[in-house]
Tab-separated table of N, CA and C and ligand atoms in Angstrom:
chain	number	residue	atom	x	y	z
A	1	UNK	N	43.388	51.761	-7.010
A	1	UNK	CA	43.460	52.057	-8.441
A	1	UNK	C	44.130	53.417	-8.641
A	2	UNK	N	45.229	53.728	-9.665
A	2	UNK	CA	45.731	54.727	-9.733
A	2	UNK	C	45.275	55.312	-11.255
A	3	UNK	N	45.592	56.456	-11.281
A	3	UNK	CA	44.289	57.712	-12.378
A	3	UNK	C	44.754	57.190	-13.510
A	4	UNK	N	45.878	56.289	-14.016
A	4	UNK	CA	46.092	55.996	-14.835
A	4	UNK	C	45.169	54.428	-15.388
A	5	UNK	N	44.538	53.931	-14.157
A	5	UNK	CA	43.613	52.614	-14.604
A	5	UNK	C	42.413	53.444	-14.663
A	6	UNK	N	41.817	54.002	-13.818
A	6	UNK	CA	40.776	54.621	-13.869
A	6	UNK	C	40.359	55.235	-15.243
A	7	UNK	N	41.665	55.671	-15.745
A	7	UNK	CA	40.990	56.853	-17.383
A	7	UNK	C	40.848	55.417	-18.867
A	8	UNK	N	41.131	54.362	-18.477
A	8	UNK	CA	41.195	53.332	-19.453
A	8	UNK	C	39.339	52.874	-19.137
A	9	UNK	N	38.561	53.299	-18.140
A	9	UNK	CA	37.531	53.120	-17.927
A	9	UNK	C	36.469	53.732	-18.296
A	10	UNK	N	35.359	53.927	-19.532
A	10	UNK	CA	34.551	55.692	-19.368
A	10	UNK	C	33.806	55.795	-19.184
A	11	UNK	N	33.447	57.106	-18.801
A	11	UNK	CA	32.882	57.447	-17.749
A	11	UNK	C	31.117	57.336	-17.372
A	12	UNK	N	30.763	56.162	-18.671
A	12	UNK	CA	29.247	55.945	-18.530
A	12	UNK	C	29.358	54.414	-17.749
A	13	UNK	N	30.829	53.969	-17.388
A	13	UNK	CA	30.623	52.669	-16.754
A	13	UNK	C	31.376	53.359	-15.048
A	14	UNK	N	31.284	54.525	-14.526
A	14	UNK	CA	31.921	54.641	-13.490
A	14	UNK	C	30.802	55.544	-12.643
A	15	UNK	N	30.743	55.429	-11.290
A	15	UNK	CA	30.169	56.389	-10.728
A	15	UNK	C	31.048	57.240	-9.678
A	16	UNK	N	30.142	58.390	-8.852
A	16	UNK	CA	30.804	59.297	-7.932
A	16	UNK	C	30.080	58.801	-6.304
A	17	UNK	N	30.658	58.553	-5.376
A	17	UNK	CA	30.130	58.893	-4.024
A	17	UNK	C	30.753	59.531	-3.390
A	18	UNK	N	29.771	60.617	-2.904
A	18	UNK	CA	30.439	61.611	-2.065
A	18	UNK	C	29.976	61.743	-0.822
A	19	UNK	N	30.241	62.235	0.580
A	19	UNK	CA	29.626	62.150	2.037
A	19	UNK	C	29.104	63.152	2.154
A	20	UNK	N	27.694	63.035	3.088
A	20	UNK	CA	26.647	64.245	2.757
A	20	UNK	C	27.538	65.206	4.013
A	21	UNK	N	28.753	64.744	4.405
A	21	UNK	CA	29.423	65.347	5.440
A	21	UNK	C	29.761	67.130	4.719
A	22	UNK	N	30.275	67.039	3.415
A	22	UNK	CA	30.938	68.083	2.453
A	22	UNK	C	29.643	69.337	2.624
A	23	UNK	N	28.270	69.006	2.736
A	23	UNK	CA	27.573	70.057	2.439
A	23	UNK	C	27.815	71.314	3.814
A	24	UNK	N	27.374	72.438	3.189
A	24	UNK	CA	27.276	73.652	4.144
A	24	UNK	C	26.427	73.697	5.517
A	25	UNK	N	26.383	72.628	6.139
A	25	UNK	CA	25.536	72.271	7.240
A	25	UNK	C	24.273	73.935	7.369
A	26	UNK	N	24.965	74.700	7.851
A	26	UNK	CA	24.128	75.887	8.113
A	26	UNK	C	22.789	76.455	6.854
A	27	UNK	N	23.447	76.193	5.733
A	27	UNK	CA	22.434	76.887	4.508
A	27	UNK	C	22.093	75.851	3.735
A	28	UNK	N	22.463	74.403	3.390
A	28	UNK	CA	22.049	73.701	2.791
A	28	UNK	C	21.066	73.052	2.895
A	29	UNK	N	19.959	73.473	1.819
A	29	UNK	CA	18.069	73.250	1.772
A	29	UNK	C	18.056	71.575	1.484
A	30	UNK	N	19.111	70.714	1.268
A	30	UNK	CA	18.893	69.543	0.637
A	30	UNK	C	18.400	68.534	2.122
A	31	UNK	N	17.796	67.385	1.472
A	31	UNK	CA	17.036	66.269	3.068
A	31	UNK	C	17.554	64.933	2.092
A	32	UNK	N	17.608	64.446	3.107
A	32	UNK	CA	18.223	62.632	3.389
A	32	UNK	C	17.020	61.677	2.405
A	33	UNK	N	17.328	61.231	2.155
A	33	UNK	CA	16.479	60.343	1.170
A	33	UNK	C	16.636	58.729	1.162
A	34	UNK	N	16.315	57.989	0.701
A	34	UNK	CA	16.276	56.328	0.879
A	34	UNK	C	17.373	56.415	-0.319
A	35	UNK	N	17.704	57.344	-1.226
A	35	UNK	CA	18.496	56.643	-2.267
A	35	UNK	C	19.980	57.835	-2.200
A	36	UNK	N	19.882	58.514	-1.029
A	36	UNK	CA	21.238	59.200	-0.506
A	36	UNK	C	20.314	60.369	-0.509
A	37	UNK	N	21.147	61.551	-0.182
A	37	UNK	CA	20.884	62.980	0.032
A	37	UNK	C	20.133	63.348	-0.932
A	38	UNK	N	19.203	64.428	-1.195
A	38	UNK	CA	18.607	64.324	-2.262
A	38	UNK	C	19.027	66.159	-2.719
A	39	UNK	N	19.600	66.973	-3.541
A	39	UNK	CA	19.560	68.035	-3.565
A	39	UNK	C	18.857	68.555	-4.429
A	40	UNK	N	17.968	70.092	-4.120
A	40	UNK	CA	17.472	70.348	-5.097
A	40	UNK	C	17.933	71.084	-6.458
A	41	UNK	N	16.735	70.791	-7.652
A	41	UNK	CA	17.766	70.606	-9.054
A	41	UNK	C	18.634	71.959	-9.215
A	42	UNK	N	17.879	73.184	-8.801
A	42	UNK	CA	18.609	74.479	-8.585
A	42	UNK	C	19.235	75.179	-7.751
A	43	UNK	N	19.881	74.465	-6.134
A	43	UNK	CA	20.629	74.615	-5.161
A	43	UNK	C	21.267	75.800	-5.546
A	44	UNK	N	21.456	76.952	-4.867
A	44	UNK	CA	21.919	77.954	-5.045
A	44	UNK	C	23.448	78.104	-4.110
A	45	UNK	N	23.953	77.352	-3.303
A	45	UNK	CA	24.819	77.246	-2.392
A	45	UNK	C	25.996	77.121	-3.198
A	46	UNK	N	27.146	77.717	-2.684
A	46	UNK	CA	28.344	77.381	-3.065
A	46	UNK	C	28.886	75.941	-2.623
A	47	UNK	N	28.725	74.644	-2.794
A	47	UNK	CA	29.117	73.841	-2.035
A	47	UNK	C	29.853	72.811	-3.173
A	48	UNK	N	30.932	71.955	-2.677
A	48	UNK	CA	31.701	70.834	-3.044
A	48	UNK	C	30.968	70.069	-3.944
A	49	UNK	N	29.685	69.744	-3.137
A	49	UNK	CA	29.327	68.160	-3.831
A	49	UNK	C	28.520	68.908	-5.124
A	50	UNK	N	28.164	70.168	-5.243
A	50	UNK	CA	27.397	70.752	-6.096
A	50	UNK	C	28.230	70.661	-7.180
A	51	UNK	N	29.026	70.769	-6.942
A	51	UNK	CA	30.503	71.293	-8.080
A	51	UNK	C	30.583	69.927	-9.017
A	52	UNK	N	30.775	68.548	-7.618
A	52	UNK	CA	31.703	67.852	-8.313
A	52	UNK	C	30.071	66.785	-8.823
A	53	UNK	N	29.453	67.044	-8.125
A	53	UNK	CA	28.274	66.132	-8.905
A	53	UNK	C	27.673	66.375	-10.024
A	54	UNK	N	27.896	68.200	-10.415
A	54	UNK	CA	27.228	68.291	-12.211
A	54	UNK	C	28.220	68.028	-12.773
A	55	UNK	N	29.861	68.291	-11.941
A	55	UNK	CA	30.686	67.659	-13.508
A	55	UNK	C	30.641	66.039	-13.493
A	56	UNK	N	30.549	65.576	-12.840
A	56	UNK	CA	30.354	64.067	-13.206
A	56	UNK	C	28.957	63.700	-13.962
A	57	UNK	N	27.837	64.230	-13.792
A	57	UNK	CA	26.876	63.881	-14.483
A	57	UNK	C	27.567	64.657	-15.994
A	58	UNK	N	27.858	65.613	-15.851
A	58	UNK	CA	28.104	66.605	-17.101
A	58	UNK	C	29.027	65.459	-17.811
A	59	UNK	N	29.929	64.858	-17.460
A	59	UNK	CA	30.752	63.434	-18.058
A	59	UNK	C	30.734	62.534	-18.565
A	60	UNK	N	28.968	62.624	-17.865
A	60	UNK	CA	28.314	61.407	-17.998
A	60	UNK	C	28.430	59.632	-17.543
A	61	UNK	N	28.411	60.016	-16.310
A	61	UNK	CA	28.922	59.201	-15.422
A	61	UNK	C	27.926	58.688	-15.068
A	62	UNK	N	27.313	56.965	-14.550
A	62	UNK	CA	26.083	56.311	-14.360
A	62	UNK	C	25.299	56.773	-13.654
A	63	UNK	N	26.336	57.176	-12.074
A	63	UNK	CA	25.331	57.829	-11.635
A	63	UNK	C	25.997	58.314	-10.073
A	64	UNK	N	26.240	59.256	-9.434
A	64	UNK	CA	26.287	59.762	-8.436
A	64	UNK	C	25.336	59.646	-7.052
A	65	UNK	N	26.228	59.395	-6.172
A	65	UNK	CA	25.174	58.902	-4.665
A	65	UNK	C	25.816	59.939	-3.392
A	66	UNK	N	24.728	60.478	-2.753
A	66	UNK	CA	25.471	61.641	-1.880
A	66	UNK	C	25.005	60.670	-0.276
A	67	UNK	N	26.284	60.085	0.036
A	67	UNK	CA	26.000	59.035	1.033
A	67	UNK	C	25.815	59.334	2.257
A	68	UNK	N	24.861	59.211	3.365
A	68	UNK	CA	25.382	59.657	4.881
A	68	UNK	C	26.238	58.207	5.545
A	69	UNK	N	26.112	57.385	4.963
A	69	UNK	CA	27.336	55.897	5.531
A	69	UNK	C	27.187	55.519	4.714
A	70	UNK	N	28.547	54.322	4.707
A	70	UNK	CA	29.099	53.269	4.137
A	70	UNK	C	28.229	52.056	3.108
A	71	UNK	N	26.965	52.201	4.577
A	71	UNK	CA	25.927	50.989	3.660
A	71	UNK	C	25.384	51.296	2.574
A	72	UNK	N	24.617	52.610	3.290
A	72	UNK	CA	23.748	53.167	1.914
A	72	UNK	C	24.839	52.884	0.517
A	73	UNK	N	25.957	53.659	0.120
A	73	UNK	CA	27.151	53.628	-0.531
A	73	UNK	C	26.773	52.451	-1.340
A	74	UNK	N	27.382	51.394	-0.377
A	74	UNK	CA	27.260	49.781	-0.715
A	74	UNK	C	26.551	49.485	-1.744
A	75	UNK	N	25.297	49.752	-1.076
A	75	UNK	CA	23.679	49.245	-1.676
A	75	UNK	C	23.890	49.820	-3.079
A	76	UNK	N	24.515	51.437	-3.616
A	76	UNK	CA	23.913	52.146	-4.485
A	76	UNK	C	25.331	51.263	-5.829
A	77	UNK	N	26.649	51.207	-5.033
A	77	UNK	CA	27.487	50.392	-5.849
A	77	UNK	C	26.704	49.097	-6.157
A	78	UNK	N	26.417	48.059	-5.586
A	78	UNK	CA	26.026	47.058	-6.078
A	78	UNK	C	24.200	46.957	-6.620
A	79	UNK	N	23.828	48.302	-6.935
A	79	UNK	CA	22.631	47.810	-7.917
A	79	UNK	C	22.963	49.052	-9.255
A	80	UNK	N	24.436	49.677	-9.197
A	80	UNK	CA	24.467	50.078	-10.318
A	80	UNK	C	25.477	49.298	-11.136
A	81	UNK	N	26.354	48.564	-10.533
A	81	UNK	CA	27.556	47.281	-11.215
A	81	UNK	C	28.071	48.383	-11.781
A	82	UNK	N	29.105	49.475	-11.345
A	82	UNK	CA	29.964	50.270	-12.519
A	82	UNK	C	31.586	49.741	-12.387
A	83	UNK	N	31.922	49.769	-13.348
A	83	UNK	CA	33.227	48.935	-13.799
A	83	UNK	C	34.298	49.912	-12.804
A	84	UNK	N	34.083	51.125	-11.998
A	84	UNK	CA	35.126	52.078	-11.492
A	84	UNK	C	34.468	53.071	-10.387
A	85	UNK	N	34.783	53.043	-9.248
A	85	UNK	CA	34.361	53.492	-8.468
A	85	UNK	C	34.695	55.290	-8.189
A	86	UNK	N	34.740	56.090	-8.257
A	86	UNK	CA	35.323	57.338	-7.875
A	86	UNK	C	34.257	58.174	-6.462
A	87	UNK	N	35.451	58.109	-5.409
A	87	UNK	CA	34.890	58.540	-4.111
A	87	UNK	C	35.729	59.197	-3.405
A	88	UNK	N	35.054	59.776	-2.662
A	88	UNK	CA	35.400	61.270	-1.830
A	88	UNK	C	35.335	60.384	0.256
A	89	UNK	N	36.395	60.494	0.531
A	89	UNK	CA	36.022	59.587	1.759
A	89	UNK	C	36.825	59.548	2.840
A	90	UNK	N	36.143	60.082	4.224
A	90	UNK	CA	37.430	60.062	5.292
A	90	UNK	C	37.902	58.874	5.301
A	91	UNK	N	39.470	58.723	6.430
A	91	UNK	CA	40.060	57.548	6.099
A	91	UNK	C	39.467	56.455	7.032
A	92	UNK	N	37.933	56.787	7.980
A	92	UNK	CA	37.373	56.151	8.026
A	92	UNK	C	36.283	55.409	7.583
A	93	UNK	N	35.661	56.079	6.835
A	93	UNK	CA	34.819	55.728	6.001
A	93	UNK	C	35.822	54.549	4.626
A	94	UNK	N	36.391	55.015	4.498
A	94	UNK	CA	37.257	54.479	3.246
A	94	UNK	C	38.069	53.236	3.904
A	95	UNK	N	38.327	52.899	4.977
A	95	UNK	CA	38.886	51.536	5.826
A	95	UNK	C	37.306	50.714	5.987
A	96	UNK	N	35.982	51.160	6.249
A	96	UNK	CA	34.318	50.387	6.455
A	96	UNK	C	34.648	50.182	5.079
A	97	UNK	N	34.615	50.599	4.144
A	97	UNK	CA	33.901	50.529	2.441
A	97	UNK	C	35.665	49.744	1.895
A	98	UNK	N	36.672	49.531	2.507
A	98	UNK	CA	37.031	48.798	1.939
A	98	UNK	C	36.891	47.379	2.446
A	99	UNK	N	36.475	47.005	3.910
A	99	UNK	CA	36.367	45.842	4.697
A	99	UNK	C	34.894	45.365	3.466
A	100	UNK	N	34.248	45.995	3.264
A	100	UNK	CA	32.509	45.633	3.211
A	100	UNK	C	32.904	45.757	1.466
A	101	UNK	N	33.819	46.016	0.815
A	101	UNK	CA	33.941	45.587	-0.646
A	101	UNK	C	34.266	44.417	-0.827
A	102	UNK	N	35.972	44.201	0.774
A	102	UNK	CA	36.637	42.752	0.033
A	102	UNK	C	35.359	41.504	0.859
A	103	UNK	N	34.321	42.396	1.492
A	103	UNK	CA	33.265	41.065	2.018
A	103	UNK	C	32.461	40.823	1.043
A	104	UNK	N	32.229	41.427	-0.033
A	104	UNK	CA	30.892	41.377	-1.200
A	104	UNK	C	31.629	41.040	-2.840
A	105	UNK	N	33.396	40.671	-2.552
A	105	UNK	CA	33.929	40.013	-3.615
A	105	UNK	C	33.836	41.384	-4.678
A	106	UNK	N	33.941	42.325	-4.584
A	106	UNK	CA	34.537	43.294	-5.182
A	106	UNK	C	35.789	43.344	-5.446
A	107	UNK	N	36.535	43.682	-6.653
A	107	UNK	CA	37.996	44.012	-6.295
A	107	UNK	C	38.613	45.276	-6.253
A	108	UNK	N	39.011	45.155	-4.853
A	108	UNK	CA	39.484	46.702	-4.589
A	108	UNK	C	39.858	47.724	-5.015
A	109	UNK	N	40.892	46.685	-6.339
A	109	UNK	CA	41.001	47.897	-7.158
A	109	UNK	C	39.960	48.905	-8.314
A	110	UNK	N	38.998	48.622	-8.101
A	110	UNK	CA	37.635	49.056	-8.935
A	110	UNK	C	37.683	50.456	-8.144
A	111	UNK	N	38.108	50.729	-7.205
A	111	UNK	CA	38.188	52.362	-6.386
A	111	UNK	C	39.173	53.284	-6.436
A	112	UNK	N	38.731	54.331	-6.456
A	112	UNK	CA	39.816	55.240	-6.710
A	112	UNK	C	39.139	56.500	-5.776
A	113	UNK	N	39.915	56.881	-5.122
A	113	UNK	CA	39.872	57.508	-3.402
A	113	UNK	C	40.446	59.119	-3.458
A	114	UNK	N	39.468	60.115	-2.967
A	114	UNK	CA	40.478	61.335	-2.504
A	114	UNK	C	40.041	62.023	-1.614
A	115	UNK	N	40.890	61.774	-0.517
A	115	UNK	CA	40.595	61.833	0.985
A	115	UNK	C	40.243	63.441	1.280
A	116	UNK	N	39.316	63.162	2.577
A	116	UNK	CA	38.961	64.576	2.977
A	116	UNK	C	39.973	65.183	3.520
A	117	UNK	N	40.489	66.874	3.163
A	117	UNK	CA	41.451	67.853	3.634
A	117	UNK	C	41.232	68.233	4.430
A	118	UNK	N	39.664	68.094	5.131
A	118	UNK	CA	39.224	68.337	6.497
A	118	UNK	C	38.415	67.452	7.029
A	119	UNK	N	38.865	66.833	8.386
A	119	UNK	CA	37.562	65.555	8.205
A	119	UNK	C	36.943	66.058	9.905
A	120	UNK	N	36.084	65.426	10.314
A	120	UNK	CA	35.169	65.862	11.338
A	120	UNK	C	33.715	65.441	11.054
A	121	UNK	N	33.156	65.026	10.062
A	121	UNK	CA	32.190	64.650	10.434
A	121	UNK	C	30.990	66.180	9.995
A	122	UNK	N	31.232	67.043	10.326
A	122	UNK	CA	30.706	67.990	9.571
A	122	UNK	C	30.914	69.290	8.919
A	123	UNK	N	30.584	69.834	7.672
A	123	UNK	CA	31.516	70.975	7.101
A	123	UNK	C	32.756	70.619	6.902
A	124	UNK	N	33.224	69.395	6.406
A	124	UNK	CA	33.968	68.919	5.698
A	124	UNK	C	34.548	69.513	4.713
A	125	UNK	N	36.071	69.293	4.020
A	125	UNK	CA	36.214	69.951	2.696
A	125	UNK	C	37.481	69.013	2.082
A	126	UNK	N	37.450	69.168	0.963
A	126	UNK	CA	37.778	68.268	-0.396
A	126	UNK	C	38.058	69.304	-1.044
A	127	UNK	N	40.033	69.018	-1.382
A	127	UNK	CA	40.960	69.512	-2.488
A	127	UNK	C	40.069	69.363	-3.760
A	128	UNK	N	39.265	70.491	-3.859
A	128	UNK	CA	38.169	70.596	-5.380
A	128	UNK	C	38.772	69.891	-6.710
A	129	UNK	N	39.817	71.008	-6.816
A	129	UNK	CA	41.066	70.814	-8.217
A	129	UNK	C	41.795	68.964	-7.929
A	130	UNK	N	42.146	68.198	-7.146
A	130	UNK	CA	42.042	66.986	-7.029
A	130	UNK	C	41.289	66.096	-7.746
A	131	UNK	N	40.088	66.687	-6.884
A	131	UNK	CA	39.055	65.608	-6.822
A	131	UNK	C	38.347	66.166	-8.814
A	132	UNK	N	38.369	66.930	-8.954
A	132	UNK	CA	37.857	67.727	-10.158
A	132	UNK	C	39.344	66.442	-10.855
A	133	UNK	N	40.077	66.520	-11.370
A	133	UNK	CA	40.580	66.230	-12.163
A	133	UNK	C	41.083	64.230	-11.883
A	134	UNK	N	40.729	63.869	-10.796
A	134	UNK	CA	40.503	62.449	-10.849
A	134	UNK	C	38.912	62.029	-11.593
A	135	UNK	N	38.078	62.478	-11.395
A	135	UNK	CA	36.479	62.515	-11.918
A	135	UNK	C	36.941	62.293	-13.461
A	136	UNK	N	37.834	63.447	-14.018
A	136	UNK	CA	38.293	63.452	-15.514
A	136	UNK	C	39.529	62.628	-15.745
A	137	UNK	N	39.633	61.984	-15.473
A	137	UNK	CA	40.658	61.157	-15.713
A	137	UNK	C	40.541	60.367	-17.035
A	138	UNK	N	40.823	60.160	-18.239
A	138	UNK	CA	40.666	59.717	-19.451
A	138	UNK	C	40.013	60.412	-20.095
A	139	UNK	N	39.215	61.693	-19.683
A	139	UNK	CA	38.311	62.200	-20.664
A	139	UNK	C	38.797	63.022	-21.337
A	140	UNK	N	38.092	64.206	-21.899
A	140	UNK	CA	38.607	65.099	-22.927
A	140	UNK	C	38.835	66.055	-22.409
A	141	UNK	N	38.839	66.224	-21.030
A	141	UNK	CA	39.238	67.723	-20.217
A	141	UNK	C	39.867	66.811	-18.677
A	142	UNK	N	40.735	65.657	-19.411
A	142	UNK	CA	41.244	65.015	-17.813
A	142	UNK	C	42.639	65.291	-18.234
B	1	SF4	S1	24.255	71.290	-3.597
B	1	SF4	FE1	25.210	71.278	-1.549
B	1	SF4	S2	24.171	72.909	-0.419
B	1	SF4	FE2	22.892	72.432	-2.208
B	1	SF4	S3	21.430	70.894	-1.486
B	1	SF4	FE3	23.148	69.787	-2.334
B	1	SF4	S4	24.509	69.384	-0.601
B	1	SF4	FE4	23.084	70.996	0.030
């Protein structure tokens, strides 16, 4: 999906997944949870997913999932049904989650992708200003 289908979509029918890979491994107080990473409400850390997860709630977006894999991901797309996917995803993660979309009759194009600038698996990092202005895509500050 390119930012131009995505902004015809808004943003109370789209969600965010992001990989709990992005957080500050060393200082980040947040723990793993059954429904993704769980952070707390006043995280004081300078980190990515902090950034891009209040502006998407701030958007008002269904709902944001801070994934450690593909499945969890899965699970949180198919019990929220959002008409537009917006995700943060190495190009391995993003080759699993596209095999396991076209297996669950999703159509691919419901995603819209912006790959990690550093990938490894941990302390990860994501073109902010990118990923910040695909999130806004149709809105009033996209
Ligand atoms: S905002 Fe970042 S640093 Fe803070 S708990 Fe969440 S992932 Fe960890």
């Amino acid at each position: 999906m390119v930012e131009g289908d995505l902004a015809a979509i808004p943003p109370g029918e789209r969600v965010l997944l992001l990989p709990h890979c992005l957080r500050p491994s060393e200082t980040c107080p947040g723990r793993p949870s059954r429904q993704g990473f769980h952070c707390p409400e006043h995280c004081a850390e300078r980190c990515p997913i902090k950034t891009l997860r209040e502006e998407a709630l701030r958007l008002g977006y269904k709902g944001v999932c801070i994934a450690p894999g593909g499945s969890l991901a899965l699970r949180f797309v198919q019990e929220m049904c959002p008409r537009a996917v917006v995700a943060v995803a190495c190009a391995k993660e993003l080759q699993e989650g596209e095999d396991a979309v076209g297996d669950l009759g999703l159509t691919r194009s419901l995603v819209s992708v912006v790959p990690l600038s550093r990938d490894g698996c941990v302390d990860t990092e994501v073109n902010l200003d990118e990923a910040l202005a695909l999130l806004r895509a149709g809105t009033s500050v996209g």
